[in-house]
Amino acid sequence: MNVTTTILEIRGLKARIAEDGTEILKGVDLTVNAGEVHAIMGPNGSGKSTLAHVLSGREGYEVTDGTVLYKGKDLLSMPPEMRAREGVFLSFQYPVEIPGVANTYFLRMALNAVRKHRGLPEVDAMDFLSLVEEKAALVEMEDALLSRNVNEGFSGGEKKRNEIFQMAVLDPTLAILDETDSGLDIDALRVVASGVNSLRSPERAMLLITHYQRLLNYITPDVIHVLSGGRIVRSGDKSLALLLEEKGYGWLEEEAAVGAGTAS
Amino acid sequence: MSSNEILSELTNQEYRHGFVTDVESEVFRPGLDEEIVAAISAKKKEPQWLLDWRLKAYRHWLGMTEPKWAKVSYPPIDYQAIRYYAAPKSTKDGPQSLADVDPELLRTYEKLGVPLEERAILAGVAVDAVFDSVSVATTFRESLAKVGVIFCSFSEAVHQHPDLVKKYLGSVVPYTDNFFATLNSAVFSDGSFCFVPKGVRCPMELSTYFRINQADTGQFERTLIVAEEGASVSYLEGCTAPKRDTNQLHAAVVELVALDDAKIKYSTVQNWYPGDKDGKGGIYNFVTKRGKCAGKRSKISWTQVETGSSITWKYPSCILLGDDSVGEFYSVALANNYQQADTGTKMIHIGKNTRSTIVSKGISAGHGQNTYRGGVSIAKSAIGARNYSQCDSLLLGDKCGAHTFPYLDVKTSTAQIEHEASTSKIGEDQLFYCRQRGLTNEDAVSLIVNGFARRVIRELPMEFAVEATKLLGVSLEGSVG
């Protein structure tokens, strides 16, 4: 009998923008188990990116209600770097440039921070090099990109590949991919998706945040959720994505509005 | 007697030969007058010509006023409250080798991370360590001597190579140059002297560690480096001072002379005590550094990482006299807490086809104020001269400041000049990106700052680059978050 391990358990999560108090998440419930890939879809402004930011601990948001358990621990009380060391990885929608810092140098620092937290010795230069070579191949990263400064002068596709490459090296337990498909041409999308697919594993949970269905042509999620107006309004299998492709988000939003009206 | 009369009497009087100094102790009384100048000279058993030079400088200094144009502010300095000479006890005969050096002194160096022996043996670095005012240990001198390189304390050079010192002292920074340089000319106590003869590449990096130890002691060292035709040398200078509540004055002079085809590379990592979080204490670092590319195709390159001092006032410059000569200035200056840095360079193009490069990286944090002040002047004779300047500022937080004052004076239409400047803040998004990968806020700041400064750091010799990288991180501790 398989034992299911719950990686992420979100209950009644409400969050607002700290600056102006606008409530974005209005009660999100979500459970993701090890080995599962969940897609979160939804129209612009539905709260998808806010969810990614709140889960990774970005400043600028206030959680007003609800809980988030990660491997049974209170995720929201951890500072961002602690979440990262515990195995939460965010693939950024807009990866940040760090001028003058070599990509591999940065990654080695990150890897060692994670390893230290897990009680492992720092990785030595030779082992790191072979790890990097192995993982770079997954996303067809060219050697030149490894030695260049972090994301500096990278094309949109190169930045996204770099995110997946970092994810491969850091080996997270929970990977959150925020709009990884945005700004990618079809070839880059294929490469990134195959990288993600190769990182699927029974121990790892993934959360794919996407506006468009097209990413799901390449990565087949176990569950699809539709986030609308700060709530998950519908969950289903791959067929839900196709339905959305066909009908758009409008009908779900109407349904949600009606449902909310009835409830009140 | 009016103050003008006193001044004129003082500045015009001749040196009174043979006055007896009552200053016999290892630490002179505070204050500055001709007696003190003479006593310093006597302590060093200097020849008459050097004493005369000092006194000329002193008298000239009396008529000068402190420069006020720099963007720094500090309470008035009482030049009569400063002690102008301090020496460690055991200098009577001078140590002949490391074994002769006071072990207590050596331990201090080790705490500073300058293990003389290991550094010397493993890294092949010849260290001329200056402790307060007297050079206490010189290593590798013999192997340098084999190829004809002279590397010794300034005092020694005065005795052993008087002709060279006489020829070059003041040839780049004359004793009338500026308030602080003139003061230094009057009271300099020691420093380093380096002479690389024609055609010789100095076989190792030369290094001097300066350190201010005695309380209330100004340090006025003087360094002179001469590279003859076709010679080359790389010189490293590191500076550290212990914590004191009071401000200490440091007014050094460095002169470099490069003849035809000679190359001099001068690297500094300056970490004098910067004062505490509230701006109390710290070193006033008023330094004049200038190199003269006297010969054709000569090259002088300055690299500095300035993380310390409560006030930095420093403009390592190049006079590009020889045709096709090259001047370079690479600088990282960091101002945290209440530190103030006003630093930059002057590139003075006189010869034909002379080229200069300026790369300045200013980092401001806390209430720090960081000013880049640079001058590029191209004389009519400097046909085909070129300059490239890049000045970037990085701000951490919103209470600090970055200022850029580039001056240009071009007298020939054949010159090419490029200037680039940028100011950026460490972004929340950069910090978050690093933290999301597992780095702490402080590691993230250190990483971003070092990335920003990398273009300059990579100009440093290897072991200095490592030290500079650490220093940048340490100096910014607690500045964010």
XYZ file of C-alpha atoms in Angstrom:
745
model
C 0.000 0.000 0.000
C 1.286 3.409 -0.907
C 1.643 5.898 1.884
C 0.737 9.398 0.750
C 2.933 12.179 2.050
C 1.382 15.589 2.092
C 3.884 18.262 1.112
C 1.714 21.349 1.100
C -1.511 21.984 2.910
C -3.146 25.384 2.519
C -6.268 26.113 4.573
C -8.436 29.211 4.282
C -5.538 31.397 3.203
C -6.340 35.085 2.975
C -3.758 37.692 2.053
C -3.710 41.335 1.107
C -1.243 43.805 -0.306
C 0.464 45.410 2.682
C 0.708 48.842 1.125
C -2.925 49.493 0.290
C -4.776 46.688 2.032
C -6.292 45.257 -1.161
C -7.364 41.722 -0.435
C -6.090 39.350 -3.130
C -6.421 35.859 -1.680
C -9.858 35.350 -0.199
C -9.681 31.897 1.277
C -7.551 29.423 -0.662
C -7.648 25.704 0.149
C -5.188 23.380 -1.505
C -3.461 20.104 -0.718
C -0.487 18.859 -2.724
C 1.039 15.465 -2.096
C 4.511 14.147 -2.877
C 4.856 13.060 -6.462
C 1.981 15.237 -7.656
C 1.981 18.055 -10.145
C -0.768 20.610 -9.705
C -1.524 23.391 -12.143
C -3.042 26.626 -10.945
C -4.738 28.453 -13.761
C -6.729 31.611 -13.825
C -7.271 34.945 -15.471
C -5.054 37.949 -14.857
C -5.546 39.423 -11.419
C -6.998 36.251 -9.954
C -4.215 35.976 -7.370
C -1.966 33.325 -8.956
C 1.290 35.220 -8.548
C 0.278 36.467 -5.107
C -0.116 32.862 -4.048
C 3.419 32.117 -5.295
C 4.793 35.156 -3.479
C 3.034 34.398 -0.206
C 4.236 30.798 -0.292
C 7.844 31.875 -0.895
C 7.767 34.671 1.676
C 8.112 37.765 -0.457
C 7.655 41.028 1.442
C 4.748 43.280 0.649
C 1.905 40.937 1.570
C 0.016 40.400 4.785
C -1.578 37.094 5.576
C -4.778 37.909 7.408
C -6.154 34.432 7.911
C -5.524 30.763 7.274
C -2.618 28.378 7.592
C 0.016 26.869 5.355
C 1.693 23.649 6.420
C 4.779 22.489 4.541
C 5.814 18.945 5.437
C 3.745 19.538 8.563
C 5.632 22.717 9.539
C 4.248 26.234 9.696
C 5.600 27.677 6.465
C 4.433 31.236 7.010
C 6.570 31.719 10.130
C 9.801 30.990 8.260
C 11.892 33.728 6.618
C 12.318 33.265 2.852
C 15.819 31.785 3.058
C 14.644 29.203 5.585
C 11.834 28.131 3.271
C 14.385 27.780 0.484
C 16.691 25.699 2.654
C 13.765 23.522 3.689
C 13.245 22.765 0.018
C 10.791 25.332 -1.336
C 11.894 26.592 -4.735
C 10.282 29.393 -6.697
C 10.945 29.654 -10.406
C 10.498 33.387 -10.945
C 8.187 34.866 -13.516
C 10.762 37.624 -13.992
C 14.188 36.241 -13.010
C 16.403 38.943 -11.541
C 19.771 40.069 -12.904
C 22.735 40.227 -10.538
C 25.527 42.079 -12.346
C 29.087 40.950 -11.737
C 28.102 37.658 -10.059
C 28.862 34.543 -12.079
C 25.939 32.196 -12.497
C 27.754 29.139 -11.184
C 29.254 31.059 -8.270
C 25.788 32.141 -7.222
C 24.400 28.657 -7.573
C 27.224 27.125 -5.594
C 26.573 29.552 -2.741
C 22.895 28.655 -2.847
C 23.580 24.925 -2.962
C 25.966 25.136 -0.036
C 23.460 27.143 1.995
C 20.888 24.410 1.387
C 23.352 21.594 2.080
C 24.588 23.188 5.276
C 21.012 23.422 6.512
C 20.558 19.726 5.794
C 23.726 18.841 7.675
C 25.671 17.970 4.536
C 29.238 19.092 3.862
C 29.876 21.858 1.358
C 30.190 20.583 -2.165
C 33.738 20.702 -3.505
C 34.644 22.332 -6.780
C 35.017 19.090 -8.773
C 31.762 17.547 -7.585
C 29.978 20.790 -8.216
C 31.321 20.968 -11.727
C 30.077 17.517 -12.625
C 26.706 18.226 -11.007
C 26.405 21.410 -13.016
C 27.310 19.659 -16.260
C 24.760 16.943 -15.658
C 21.931 19.333 -14.796
C 22.764 21.863 -17.497
C 22.206 19.145 -20.067
C 18.606 18.738 -18.853
C 17.648 22.184 -20.080
C 20.229 22.403 -22.858
C 22.051 25.242 -21.076
C 25.106 26.324 -22.989
C 28.395 26.507 -21.118
C 28.624 30.198 -21.898
C 25.488 30.895 -19.864
C 26.974 29.166 -16.833
C 29.953 31.455 -16.625
C 28.067 34.623 -17.433
C 26.641 36.854 -14.719
C 23.337 35.784 -13.198
C 20.650 36.464 -15.834
C 22.549 39.511 -17.083
C 21.819 40.029 -20.751
C 19.999 36.675 -20.945
C 17.103 36.389 -23.365
C 13.671 35.615 -21.913
C 14.063 31.956 -22.808
C 17.567 31.760 -21.349
C 16.359 33.220 -18.070
C 13.604 30.627 -17.751
C 15.993 27.825 -18.636
C 18.324 29.135 -15.977
C 15.521 28.927 -13.414
C 14.837 25.288 -14.232
C 18.566 24.589 -14.221
C 18.851 26.077 -10.711
C 15.891 24.002 -9.641
C 17.586 20.860 -10.944
C 20.754 21.610 -8.984
C 18.998 22.612 -5.761
C 16.708 19.551 -5.832
C 13.698 21.047 -4.009
C 10.833 19.202 -2.358
C 8.261 21.749 -3.458
C 8.779 23.579 -6.735
C 6.562 26.534 -7.560
C 6.820 27.566 -11.189
C 5.379 31.025 -11.656
C 4.356 31.649 -15.280
C 7.325 29.674 -16.502
C 5.827 29.593 -19.990
C 5.413 33.334 -20.375
C 7.670 34.932 -22.940
C 8.838 31.625 -24.379
C 8.761 30.690 -28.042
C 7.645 27.189 -28.847
C 11.157 25.703 -28.964
C 12.132 27.190 -25.619
C 8.829 26.047 -24.149
C 9.528 22.512 -25.283
C 13.014 22.545 -23.744
C 11.825 24.006 -20.454
C 8.906 21.586 -20.265
C 11.103 18.570 -20.889
C 13.411 19.826 -18.153
C 10.484 20.058 -15.762
C 9.207 16.629 -16.752
C 12.575 15.069 -16.079
C 12.460 16.541 -12.581
C 9.159 14.935 -11.705
C 9.764 12.420 -8.969
C 7.829 10.540 -6.316
C 9.400 12.698 -3.598
C 8.759 16.043 -5.214
C 5.623 18.151 -5.463
C 5.176 20.814 -8.124
C 2.863 23.743 -8.484
C 2.610 25.121 -12.011
C 1.157 28.593 -12.172
C 0.032 29.519 -15.638
C -2.381 31.662 -17.501
C -2.400 29.619 -20.658
C -3.223 26.036 -21.327
C -0.357 25.579 -23.778
C 2.228 24.653 -21.107
C -0.060 21.776 -20.198
C 0.373 20.368 -23.689
C 3.885 19.533 -22.608
C 3.522 18.923 -18.889
C 0.553 16.864 -17.812
C -0.576 17.806 -14.322
C -2.312 15.441 -11.948
C -4.783 18.100 -10.889
C -5.821 21.443 -12.368
C -7.238 24.207 -10.210
C -8.831 27.387 -11.418
C -8.160 30.392 -9.246
C -10.636 33.196 -9.682
C -11.314 36.198 -7.475
C -8.881 34.935 -4.862
C -10.466 31.482 -4.465
C -10.097 28.126 -6.112
C -13.397 27.847 -7.918
C -12.955 24.606 -9.770
C -10.584 21.627 -9.655
C -10.346 18.794 -12.119
C -8.125 16.751 -14.407
C -6.537 17.640 -17.729
C -9.927 17.930 -19.408
C -10.598 21.071 -17.382
C -7.695 22.780 -19.124
C -9.127 21.934 -22.510
C -12.494 23.242 -21.452
C -10.868 26.494 -20.422
C -9.040 26.666 -23.712
C -12.341 26.385 -25.483
C -14.574 28.553 -23.315
C -12.166 30.960 -21.590
C -12.463 31.921 -17.909
C -15.661 33.998 -18.190
C -18.170 31.279 -17.472
C -16.328 30.170 -14.337
C -16.190 33.699 -13.010
C -19.921 34.042 -13.556
C -20.534 30.766 -11.798
C -18.354 31.875 -8.906
C -20.197 35.171 -8.671
C -23.539 33.397 -8.587
C -22.244 30.940 -5.997
C -20.959 33.751 -3.813
C -24.293 35.535 -4.177
C -26.196 32.475 -3.062
C -23.956 31.966 -0.107
C -24.376 35.473 1.220
C 53.212 91.104 17.344
C 50.361 90.494 14.946
C 49.707 87.025 13.686
C 50.884 88.063 10.250
C 54.161 89.228 11.670
C 54.598 85.994 13.577
C 53.820 84.099 10.444
C 56.252 86.031 8.365
C 58.955 85.744 10.971
C 58.456 82.063 11.194
C 58.342 81.473 7.496
C 61.362 83.591 6.783
C 63.661 82.582 9.554
C 66.601 80.386 8.791
C 67.097 77.094 10.476
C 68.968 77.682 13.722
C 71.724 75.141 13.614
C 72.667 73.249 16.636
C 69.689 73.846 18.844
C 69.388 71.120 21.347
C 66.305 69.044 21.338
C 64.855 67.934 24.613
C 62.737 65.431 22.783
C 64.442 62.161 23.554
C 61.552 59.905 24.326
C 60.133 57.447 21.841
C 56.958 59.471 21.704
C 57.297 63.148 21.003
C 55.271 65.766 22.818
C 52.150 66.909 21.005
C 52.436 69.911 18.771
C 54.238 71.065 15.690
C 57.016 73.597 15.407
C 60.487 73.757 13.928
C 61.884 72.002 16.929
C 59.675 69.001 16.349
C 60.543 68.941 12.650
C 64.221 69.080 13.524
C 63.786 66.430 16.177
C 62.181 64.028 13.727
C 65.047 64.636 11.357
C 67.600 64.205 14.128
C 65.948 61.002 15.286
C 66.515 59.666 11.803
C 70.039 61.084 11.608
C 69.107 62.750 8.376
C 71.515 64.764 6.269
C 71.288 68.504 6.250
C 69.645 68.778 2.827
C 66.668 66.747 3.950
C 66.231 68.737 7.124
C 66.335 71.901 5.038
C 63.706 70.439 2.741
C 61.469 69.584 5.689
C 61.824 73.047 7.119
C 61.045 74.685 3.786
C 57.910 72.590 3.684
C 56.996 73.447 7.249
C 57.383 77.171 6.644
C 55.374 76.930 3.467
C 52.691 75.013 5.327
C 52.288 77.808 7.880
C 50.994 80.022 5.109
C 48.529 77.462 3.777
C 44.930 76.781 4.678
C 43.144 73.466 4.804
C 41.255 72.739 1.585
C 37.489 73.018 1.964
C 36.243 72.045 -1.465
C 35.740 68.353 -0.730
C 32.248 67.173 0.118
C 33.203 66.151 3.640
C 32.603 67.796 6.969
C 34.462 67.378 10.226
C 35.275 69.512 13.247
C 38.445 71.623 12.993
C 41.639 69.631 13.446
C 43.963 70.937 16.141
C 47.353 70.381 14.574
C 49.029 71.302 17.843
C 47.309 68.418 19.655
C 48.822 65.774 17.428
C 52.008 63.872 18.162
C 54.139 63.769 15.068
C 56.423 60.926 15.946
C 56.100 57.585 17.687
C 58.323 54.572 17.384
C 58.243 51.124 18.880
C 60.754 50.721 21.685
C 63.441 48.496 20.283
C 64.635 50.397 17.272
C 68.098 51.317 18.503
C 69.998 49.008 16.301
C 67.190 47.969 14.041
C 66.207 44.336 13.619
C 68.386 42.468 11.165
C 65.899 39.684 10.543
C 62.468 38.502 11.592
C 64.060 36.727 14.548
C 65.124 40.094 15.912
C 61.640 41.537 15.804
C 59.687 41.842 19.039
C 57.426 38.763 19.123
C 54.624 40.896 20.568
C 54.768 42.985 17.439
C 54.714 39.962 15.203
C 51.646 38.652 17.018
C 49.894 41.934 16.304
C 50.611 41.498 12.643
C 49.275 38.009 12.747
C 46.022 39.261 14.234
C 45.829 41.593 11.305
C 46.211 38.621 9.037
C 49.739 39.459 7.997
C 51.769 36.489 9.125
C 55.080 37.848 7.922
C 56.919 34.592 7.683
C 54.243 32.580 5.999
C 53.219 35.378 3.781
C 56.761 35.964 2.822
C 57.702 32.354 2.312
C 54.533 30.912 0.821
C 53.388 33.822 -1.239
C 56.788 35.080 -2.173
C 55.854 38.523 -0.966
C 58.487 40.839 0.390
C 56.870 42.721 3.224
C 58.198 45.986 4.453
C 56.026 46.394 7.520
C 55.598 49.842 8.937
C 54.532 49.870 12.559
C 53.689 53.402 13.467
C 56.582 55.258 12.062
C 59.502 52.923 11.873
C 60.007 50.074 9.544
C 60.454 47.004 11.702
C 60.949 44.148 9.339
C 62.074 43.804 5.812
C 62.138 40.473 4.122
C 63.432 39.087 0.905
C 65.650 42.055 0.536
C 68.588 39.935 -0.457
C 66.883 38.149 -3.292
C 65.624 41.468 -4.549
C 69.094 42.910 -4.298
C 70.398 40.155 -6.578
C 68.425 41.583 -9.478
C 69.220 45.108 -8.416
C 65.860 46.007 -6.914
C 66.097 48.258 -3.890
C 63.208 47.838 -1.460
C 63.665 49.322 1.979
C 62.266 51.801 4.431
C 62.400 55.409 3.448
C 64.793 56.239 6.287
C 67.221 53.616 5.144
C 67.059 54.848 1.590
C 67.987 58.303 2.779
C 71.212 56.897 4.202
C 72.057 54.260 1.656
C 70.779 55.754 -1.580
C 70.835 59.507 -0.937
C 71.365 60.401 -4.583
C 68.266 58.553 -5.697
C 66.141 59.998 -2.915
C 67.448 63.477 -3.578
C 66.747 63.121 -7.283
C 63.162 61.913 -7.004
C 61.806 63.127 -3.657
C 59.240 65.816 -4.376
C 59.602 65.391 -8.121
C 55.982 64.335 -8.519
C 54.403 65.835 -5.413
C 56.433 68.973 -4.624
C 56.586 70.130 -1.016
C 54.363 73.067 -1.962
C 51.678 70.836 -3.488
C 48.781 70.988 -1.065
C 48.086 71.478 2.630
C 48.300 67.817 3.604
C 51.163 66.907 1.298
C 53.138 69.876 2.559
C 52.468 68.873 6.165
C 53.669 65.391 5.288
C 56.817 66.801 3.692
C 57.656 68.519 6.965
C 56.974 65.671 9.368
C 57.008 62.362 7.457
C 58.516 59.752 9.677
C 59.004 56.769 7.442
C 57.586 54.845 4.570
C 58.794 52.684 1.749
C 61.304 53.211 -0.983
C 61.489 51.109 -4.076
C 63.820 51.406 -7.024
C 63.686 49.030 -9.964
C 66.618 49.553 -12.304
C 66.598 49.575 -16.073
C 65.212 46.480 -17.749
C 64.372 44.634 -14.515
C 61.014 43.065 -13.871
C 60.636 42.901 -10.134
C 60.466 39.141 -9.451
C 57.818 39.360 -6.710
C 54.963 41.517 -5.547
C 56.132 44.082 -3.036
C 53.931 44.736 -0.069
C 53.766 47.109 2.844
C 51.371 46.950 5.703
C 50.802 50.194 7.464
C 49.258 50.370 10.834
C 48.504 53.181 13.227
C 48.914 51.947 16.768
C 49.866 54.715 19.140
C 46.886 56.766 20.314
C 46.701 60.355 19.083
C 49.494 59.759 16.670
C 49.282 61.060 13.195
C 50.877 58.834 10.661
C 52.708 60.543 7.867
C 54.393 58.006 5.716
C 56.025 58.743 2.457
C 56.455 56.279 -0.339
C 58.597 56.675 -3.402
C 58.706 54.171 -6.223
C 60.913 54.584 -9.248
C 60.886 52.261 -12.252
C 63.635 52.914 -14.748
C 63.502 52.249 -18.476
C 61.728 48.987 -19.245
C 61.364 48.067 -15.560
C 58.157 46.844 -13.968
C 56.886 46.442 -10.439
C 53.672 45.647 -8.609
C 53.256 47.140 -5.169
C 50.572 46.308 -2.623
C 49.620 48.422 0.308
C 47.281 47.389 3.085
C 46.172 49.601 5.922
C 44.544 48.826 9.253
C 44.200 50.678 12.517
C 42.794 49.627 15.900
C 39.677 51.185 17.375
C 39.955 54.531 19.091
C 37.277 56.936 20.211
C 39.171 59.929 18.974
C 39.886 60.786 15.398
C 43.368 60.257 14.105
C 44.999 62.005 11.224
C 46.704 60.149 8.449
C 48.327 62.249 5.748
C 50.492 60.187 3.458
C 52.233 60.974 0.222
C 52.999 58.485 -2.508
C 55.104 59.375 -5.510
C 55.607 57.103 -8.503
C 57.975 57.682 -11.378
C 57.946 55.562 -14.522
C 60.579 56.095 -17.197
C 60.404 54.846 -20.817
C 58.476 51.579 -21.156
C 58.279 51.143 -17.397
C 55.187 49.797 -15.644
C 54.078 50.431 -12.083
C 51.010 48.823 -10.602
C 50.010 50.182 -7.205
C 47.245 48.431 -5.270
C 45.705 49.545 -2.002
C 43.279 47.905 0.358
C 42.501 50.570 2.928
C 40.685 49.500 6.058
C 41.583 52.113 8.605
C 39.175 52.251 11.537
C 36.000 53.866 10.150
C 34.513 55.042 13.439
C 31.598 53.425 15.200
C 27.938 53.243 14.186
C 27.310 56.771 15.432
C 30.285 58.219 13.623
C 32.513 58.441 16.694
C 36.226 58.038 16.144
C 37.909 56.862 13.010
C 40.775 57.875 10.818
C 40.928 61.040 8.791
C 42.635 59.814 5.673
C 43.987 62.750 3.685
C 46.319 61.263 1.172
C 48.151 62.566 -1.875
C 49.088 59.933 -4.416
C 50.456 60.776 -7.791
C 52.376 59.040 -10.494
C 54.373 60.495 -13.297
C 54.581 58.616 -16.561
C 57.745 60.457 -17.430
C 58.836 58.125 -20.199
C 57.403 57.047 -23.506
C 55.007 54.077 -23.431
C 55.180 53.991 -19.650
C 52.191 52.865 -17.639
C 50.941 53.584 -14.135
C 47.947 51.777 -12.758
C 46.219 52.575 -9.461
C 43.787 50.120 -7.914
C 42.186 50.929 -4.605
C 39.585 49.377 -2.356
C 38.676 51.914 0.285
C 36.443 50.500 3.000
C 37.793 52.186 6.091
C 38.457 55.659 7.516
C 35.805 58.035 8.755
C 36.903 60.505 6.100
C 38.690 59.651 2.910
C 40.204 62.435 0.836
C 42.260 60.851 -1.843
C 42.851 61.265 -5.570
C 45.525 58.936 -6.951
C 46.478 60.620 -10.174
C 48.626 60.226 -13.257
C 50.653 62.794 -15.110
C 50.933 61.376 -18.616
C 53.978 63.174 -19.850
C 55.621 60.600 -22.104
C 54.115 59.963 -25.533
C 51.892 56.861 -25.666
C 51.904 56.561 -21.896
C 48.939 54.989 -20.087
C 47.237 55.864 -16.806
C 44.637 53.721 -15.063
C 42.507 54.189 -11.982
C 40.288 51.458 -10.598
C 38.471 52.268 -7.399
C 35.924 50.856 -5.012
C 34.973 53.203 -2.213
C 32.531 52.217 0.486
C 30.888 54.622 2.915
C 28.741 53.060 5.645
C 27.336 54.495 8.893
C 28.691 58.068 9.026
C 31.700 57.553 6.800
C 32.471 60.166 4.188
C 34.505 59.434 1.121
C 35.552 62.032 -1.414
C 37.801 60.217 -3.812
C 38.659 59.978 -7.450
C 41.546 60.731 -9.730
C 43.148 63.226 -12.036
C 44.430 62.183 -15.416
C 46.645 64.851 -16.865
C 47.388 64.211 -20.523
C 50.421 66.028 -21.866
C 52.166 63.582 -24.224
C 50.835 62.479 -27.601
C 48.483 59.512 -27.833
C 48.288 59.180 -24.100
C 45.463 57.016 -22.817
C 43.666 56.835 -19.506
C 40.978 54.633 -18.025
C 38.923 55.459 -14.956
C 36.589 52.939 -13.349
C 35.034 54.099 -10.103
C 32.523 52.150 -8.045
C 31.017 53.948 -5.085
C 28.949 52.110 -2.475
C 26.916 54.063 0.061
C 25.056 52.632 3.038
C 23.721 53.871 6.367
C 24.308 57.614 6.489
C 27.421 57.292 4.345
C 28.274 59.939 1.801
C 30.269 58.900 -1.211
C 31.647 61.360 -3.722
C 33.491 60.657 -6.920
C 35.615 63.601 -7.966
C 37.580 63.135 -11.123
C 39.439 65.404 -13.440
C 40.543 64.659 -16.963
C 42.639 67.366 -18.508
C 44.046 67.117 -21.975
C 46.685 69.631 -22.927
C 47.076 71.061 -26.407
C 50.197 68.938 -26.838
C 48.312 65.706 -26.120
C 47.362 65.022 -29.723
C 45.238 61.892 -30.085
C 44.727 61.470 -26.333
C 41.923 59.214 -25.175
C 40.056 58.808 -21.937
C 37.374 56.416 -20.844
C 35.603 57.034 -17.540
C 32.971 54.947 -15.867
C 31.473 55.999 -12.548
C 28.858 53.825 -10.930
C 27.154 54.309 -7.605
C 25.258 51.781 -5.565
C 22.947 52.857 -2.773
C 21.829 50.717 0.154
C 18.944 52.292 1.976
C 17.605 55.821 1.668
C 19.702 57.825 4.146
C 22.977 57.651 2.261
C 24.193 59.689 -0.645
C 26.190 59.337 -3.851
C 27.658 62.296 -5.695
C 29.626 62.508 -8.897
C 31.762 65.448 -9.982
C 33.538 64.755 -13.235
C 35.651 67.652 -14.488
C 36.845 67.854 -18.065
C 39.350 70.241 -19.547
C 40.202 69.515 -23.150
C 42.492 71.731 -25.189
C 42.822 69.672 -28.352
C 40.149 68.687 -30.834
C 41.915 65.389 -31.560
C 41.074 63.922 -28.153
C 38.455 61.248 -27.604
C 36.605 61.153 -24.349
C 33.931 58.819 -23.123
C 32.094 59.088 -19.855
C 29.519 56.693 -18.476
C 27.785 56.993 -15.154
C 25.046 55.116 -13.347
C 23.358 55.109 -9.987
C 21.385 52.153 -8.741
C 19.855 50.891 -5.555
C 20.068 47.355 -4.321
C 16.593 46.262 -5.221
C 14.175 44.361 -3.011
C 13.746 42.015 -5.949
C 17.479 41.240 -6.063
C 17.576 40.557 -2.338
C 14.486 38.396 -2.487
C 15.857 36.428 -5.422
C 18.983 35.602 -3.420
C 17.040 34.755 -0.275
C 14.684 32.516 -2.211
C 17.789 30.547 -3.193
C 18.753 30.135 0.478
C 21.125 33.061 1.122
C 20.703 35.251 4.176
C 20.004 38.933 3.713
C 23.583 39.788 4.648
C 25.098 37.232 2.311
C 22.852 38.559 -0.419
C 24.005 42.146 0.147
C 27.621 41.070 0.207
C 27.152 39.092 -2.999
C 25.450 41.934 -4.850
C 28.000 44.488 -3.669
C 30.905 42.301 -4.674
C 29.322 41.774 -8.063
C 29.022 45.515 -8.415
C 32.686 45.988 -7.499
C 34.024 43.042 -9.463
C 35.385 45.030 -12.386
C 37.758 46.696 -9.926
C 38.453 43.762 -7.596
C 39.716 41.658 -10.463
C 42.479 44.209 -11.041
C 43.892 43.322 -7.625
C 46.537 40.643 -7.121
C 44.939 37.362 -6.080
C 45.403 37.371 -2.311
C 44.326 40.987 -2.077
C 41.224 40.261 -4.113
C 40.183 37.635 -1.578
C 40.776 40.017 1.307
C 38.935 42.851 -0.427
C 35.944 40.647 -1.105
C 35.728 39.709 2.578
C 36.194 43.302 3.644
C 33.291 44.541 1.568
C 31.034 42.019 3.254
C 32.299 42.759 6.749
C 32.096 46.513 6.259
C 28.439 46.300 5.321
C 27.376 44.035 8.159
C 24.143 45.245 9.633
C 23.580 47.843 6.947
C 20.461 46.205 5.559
C 17.409 44.708 7.146
